[in-house]
PDB file of C-alpha atoms in Angstrom:
ATOM      1  CA  GLN K   1     112.278  78.012  89.267  1.00  0.00           C
ATOM      2  CA  LEU K   2     108.955  79.382  89.658  1.00  0.00           C
ATOM      3  CA  GLN K   3     106.932  79.774  86.280  1.00  0.00           C
ATOM      4  CA  LEU K   4     104.028  82.175  86.015  1.00  0.00           C
ATOM      5  CA  VAL K   5     101.688  82.100  82.988  1.00  0.00           C
ATOM      6  CA  GLU K   6      99.576  85.279  82.424  1.00  0.00           C
ATOM      7  CA  SER K   7      96.338  85.239  80.130  1.00  0.00           C
ATOM      8  CA  GLY K   8      93.551  87.235  79.625  1.00  0.00           C
ATOM      9  CA  GLY K   9      94.581  90.580  77.939  1.00  0.00           C
ATOM     10  CA  GLY K  10      93.221  92.026  74.805  1.00  0.00           C
ATOM     11  CA  LEU K  11      91.554  94.977  73.064  1.00  0.00           C
ATOM     12  CA  VAL K  12      88.468  96.336  74.628  1.00  0.00           C
ATOM     13  CA  GLN K  13      86.543  99.472  74.425  1.00  0.00           C
ATOM     14  CA  SER K  14      86.449 102.245  77.008  1.00  0.00           C
ATOM     15  CA  GLY K  15      83.985 101.114  79.870  1.00  0.00           C
ATOM     16  CA  GLY K  16      84.596  97.502  79.020  1.00  0.00           C
ATOM     17  CA  SER K  17      86.204  94.729  81.179  1.00  0.00           C
ATOM     18  CA  LEU K  18      88.607  92.124  81.069  1.00  0.00           C
ATOM     19  CA  ARG K  19      89.941  89.529  83.408  1.00  0.00           C
ATOM     20  CA  LEU K  20      93.728  88.734  83.636  1.00  0.00           C
ATOM     21  CA  SER K  21      94.834  85.547  84.982  1.00  0.00           C
ATOM     22  CA  CYS K  22      98.107  84.531  86.566  1.00  0.00           C
ATOM     23  CA  ALA K  23      99.046  80.890  86.927  1.00  0.00           C
ATOM     24  CA  ALA K  24     101.758  80.006  89.176  1.00  0.00           C
ATOM     25  CA  SER K  25     103.736  76.653  89.403  1.00  0.00           C
ATOM     26  CA  GLY K  26     104.202  76.768  93.005  1.00  0.00           C
ATOM     27  CA  ASP K  27     102.516  78.107  96.198  1.00  0.00           C
ATOM     28  CA  LEU K  28     103.534  80.332  99.390  1.00  0.00           C
ATOM     29  CA  TYR K  29     104.389  83.230  96.871  1.00  0.00           C
ATOM     30  CA  ALA K  30     102.848  86.825  96.847  1.00  0.00           C
ATOM     31  CA  ILE K  31     101.903  87.562  93.567  1.00  0.00           C
ATOM     32  CA  GLY K  32     102.041  91.327  92.380  1.00  0.00           C
ATOM     33  CA  TRP K  33     100.254  92.813  89.385  1.00  0.00           C
ATOM     34  CA  PHE K  34     102.289  95.532  87.420  1.00  0.00           C
ATOM     35  CA  ARG K  35     101.773  97.469  84.213  1.00  0.00           C
ATOM     36  CA  GLN K  36     103.775  99.330  82.024  1.00  0.00           C
ATOM     37  CA  ALA K  37     102.110 102.045  79.669  1.00  0.00           C
ATOM     38  CA  PRO K  38     104.136 102.847  76.363  1.00  0.00           C
ATOM     39  CA  GLY K  39     106.878 105.244  77.081  1.00  0.00           C
ATOM     40  CA  LYS K  40     106.355 104.954  80.896  1.00  0.00           C
ATOM     41  CA  GLY K  41     107.811 103.199  83.686  1.00  0.00           C
ATOM     42  CA  ARG K  42     106.426 100.033  85.193  1.00  0.00           C
ATOM     43  CA  GLU K  43     104.173 100.784  88.200  1.00  0.00           C
ATOM     44  CA  GLY K  44     102.517  98.555  90.658  1.00  0.00           C
ATOM     45  CA  VAL K  45      98.870  98.116  90.707  1.00  0.00           C
ATOM     46  CA  ALA K  46      98.340  95.443  93.630  1.00  0.00           C
ATOM     47  CA  CYS K  47      99.655  92.345  95.373  1.00  0.00           C
ATOM     48  CA  ILE K  48      98.129  89.465  97.015  1.00  0.00           C
ATOM     49  CA  ASN K  49     100.176  87.559  99.612  1.00  0.00           C
ATOM     50  CA  SER K  50     100.093  83.887 100.189  1.00  0.00           C
ATOM     51  CA  SER K  51      97.450  84.498 102.810  1.00  0.00           C
ATOM     52  CA  GLY K  52      95.172  86.231 100.613  1.00  0.00           C
ATOM     53  CA  GLU K  53      95.813  89.642 102.069  1.00  0.00           C
ATOM     54  CA  ILE K  54      95.589  92.236  99.153  1.00  0.00           C
ATOM     55  CA  PHE K  55      97.710  95.368  99.052  1.00  0.00           C
ATOM     56  CA  LYS K  56      96.598  97.912  96.756  1.00  0.00           C
ATOM     57  CA  TYR K  57      99.099 100.394  95.366  1.00  0.00           C
ATOM     58  CA  LEU K  58      97.393 102.316  92.489  1.00  0.00           C
ATOM     59  CA  GLY K  59      94.718 104.848  93.455  1.00  0.00           C
ATOM     60  CA  SER K  60      93.562 105.420  89.754  1.00  0.00           C
ATOM     61  CA  VAL K  61      92.169 101.898  89.682  1.00  0.00           C
ATOM     62  CA  ALA K  62      90.214 102.006  92.900  1.00  0.00           C
ATOM     63  CA  GLY K  63      86.558 100.890  92.542  1.00  0.00           C
ATOM     64  CA  ARG K  64      87.482  99.467  89.217  1.00  0.00           C
ATOM     65  CA  PHE K  65      89.890  96.754  89.417  1.00  0.00           C
ATOM     66  CA  THR K  66      89.441  93.789  91.933  1.00  0.00           C
ATOM     67  CA  PHE K  67      92.003  91.220  92.914  1.00  0.00           C
ATOM     68  CA  SER K  68      91.473  87.597  94.014  1.00  0.00           C
ATOM     69  CA  ARG K  69      93.292  84.327  94.303  1.00  0.00           C
ATOM     70  CA  ASP K  70      92.502  80.763  94.136  1.00  0.00           C
ATOM     71  CA  ASN K  71      94.958  78.873  96.165  1.00  0.00           C
ATOM     72  CA  ALA K  72      93.663  75.382  94.950  1.00  0.00           C
ATOM     73  CA  LYS K  73      94.959  76.499  91.398  1.00  0.00           C
ATOM     74  CA  ASN K  74      97.761  78.723  92.341  1.00  0.00           C
ATOM     75  CA  THR K  75      96.158  81.440  90.180  1.00  0.00           C
ATOM     76  CA  VAL K  76      95.555  85.090  90.801  1.00  0.00           C
ATOM     77  CA  TYR K  77      93.224  87.240  89.156  1.00  0.00           C
ATOM     78  CA  LEU K  78      92.853  90.779  88.089  1.00  0.00           C
ATOM     79  CA  GLN K  79      89.272  91.626  87.210  1.00  0.00           C
ATOM     80  CA  MET K  80      89.204  94.988  85.393  1.00  0.00           C
ATOM     81  CA  ASN K  81      85.909  96.914  84.834  1.00  0.00           C
ATOM     82  CA  SER K  82      85.226 100.222  83.678  1.00  0.00           C
ATOM     83  CA  LEU K  83      88.414 100.223  81.774  1.00  0.00           C
ATOM     84  CA  LYS K  84      89.831 103.652  80.366  1.00  0.00           C
ATOM     85  CA  PRO K  85      92.156 104.370  77.535  1.00  0.00           C
ATOM     86  CA  GLU K  86      94.724 105.262  80.050  1.00  0.00           C
ATOM     87  CA  ASP K  87      94.741 101.668  81.529  1.00  0.00           C
ATOM     88  CA  THR K  88      96.225 100.548  78.521  1.00  0.00           C
ATOM     89  CA  ALA K  89      99.658  98.942  78.997  1.00  0.00           C
ATOM     90  CA  VAL K  90     101.205  95.476  79.189  1.00  0.00           C
ATOM     91  CA  TYR K  91     100.291  93.859  82.432  1.00  0.00           C
ATOM     92  CA  TYR K  92     102.916  91.675  84.361  1.00  0.00           C
ATOM     93  CA  CYS K  93     102.392  89.478  87.267  1.00  0.00           C
ATOM     94  CA  ALA K  94     105.267  88.707  89.269  1.00  0.00           C
ATOM     95  CA  ALA K  95     106.216  86.447  92.232  1.00  0.00           C
ATOM     96  CA  GLU K  96     108.238  86.610  95.614  1.00  0.00           C
ATOM     97  CA  LEU K  97     108.325  84.118  98.426  1.00  0.00           C
ATOM     98  CA  TYR K  98     105.712  85.200 101.159  1.00  0.00           C
ATOM     99  CA  TYR K  99     105.863  89.160 101.057  1.00  0.00           C
ATOM    100  CA  CYS K 100     104.164  91.853  98.988  1.00  0.00           C
ATOM    101  CA  SER K 101     105.940  94.772  97.836  1.00  0.00           C
ATOM    102  CA  LYS K 102     105.116  97.892  95.449  1.00  0.00           C
ATOM    103  CA  ASP K 103     108.726  97.912  93.868  1.00  0.00           C
ATOM    104  CA  ALA K 104     109.097  95.790  90.868  1.00  0.00           C
ATOM    105  CA  SER K 105     112.807  95.000  91.897  1.00  0.00           C
ATOM    106  CA  ASP K 106     111.788  93.184  94.853  1.00  0.00           C
ATOM    107  CA  TYR K 107     110.359  90.360  92.803  1.00  0.00           C
ATOM    108  CA  THR K 108     112.244  87.452  91.452  1.00  0.00           C
ATOM    109  CA  TYR K 109     109.859  85.794  89.101  1.00  0.00           C
ATOM    110  CA  TRP K 110     107.991  87.516  86.049  1.00  0.00           C
ATOM    111  CA  GLY K 111     105.169  86.676  83.789  1.00  0.00           C
ATOM    112  CA  GLN K 112     105.545  87.124  80.029  1.00  0.00           C
ATOM    113  CA  GLY K 113     103.130  90.059  80.333  1.00  0.00           C
ATOM    114  CA  THR K 114      99.928  90.405  78.553  1.00  0.00           C
ATOM    115  CA  ARG K 115      98.832  93.557  76.515  1.00  0.00           C
ATOM    116  CA  VAL K 116      95.450  95.375  77.388  1.00  0.00           C
ATOM    117  CA  THR K 117      94.393  98.008  74.872  1.00  0.00           C
ATOM    118  CA  VAL K 118      91.420 100.159  75.769  1.00  0.00           C
ATOM    119  CA  SER K 119      89.952 101.988  72.791  1.00  0.00           C
ATOM    120  CA  PRO K 120      88.162 105.369  73.393  1.00  0.00           C
TER     121      PRO K 120
END
């Protein structure tokens, strides 16, 4: 049973930065980032597969969010810069063996979620 532990959320002012981490208990997994804003469905942000390829799914974060992976630590990072109030959401990481997907239903394992709140 793969376990994912997220960290790094919090409250930040508009224009600020946060870095989210997702530590996995195993390797060879693709790790996806999703977010769910209040009253909205879960949307895919990006995914990094086990080879380090990055697939970006959300145009609204282009140029502001970057994604990276440290295979030695089995940890994936989501660096969020120039944050906007509309980025406010609970952010989740999810894992599936080998392959990335934009669809949340394709992921078997989920982190507990970390809340990001961006004030105006």
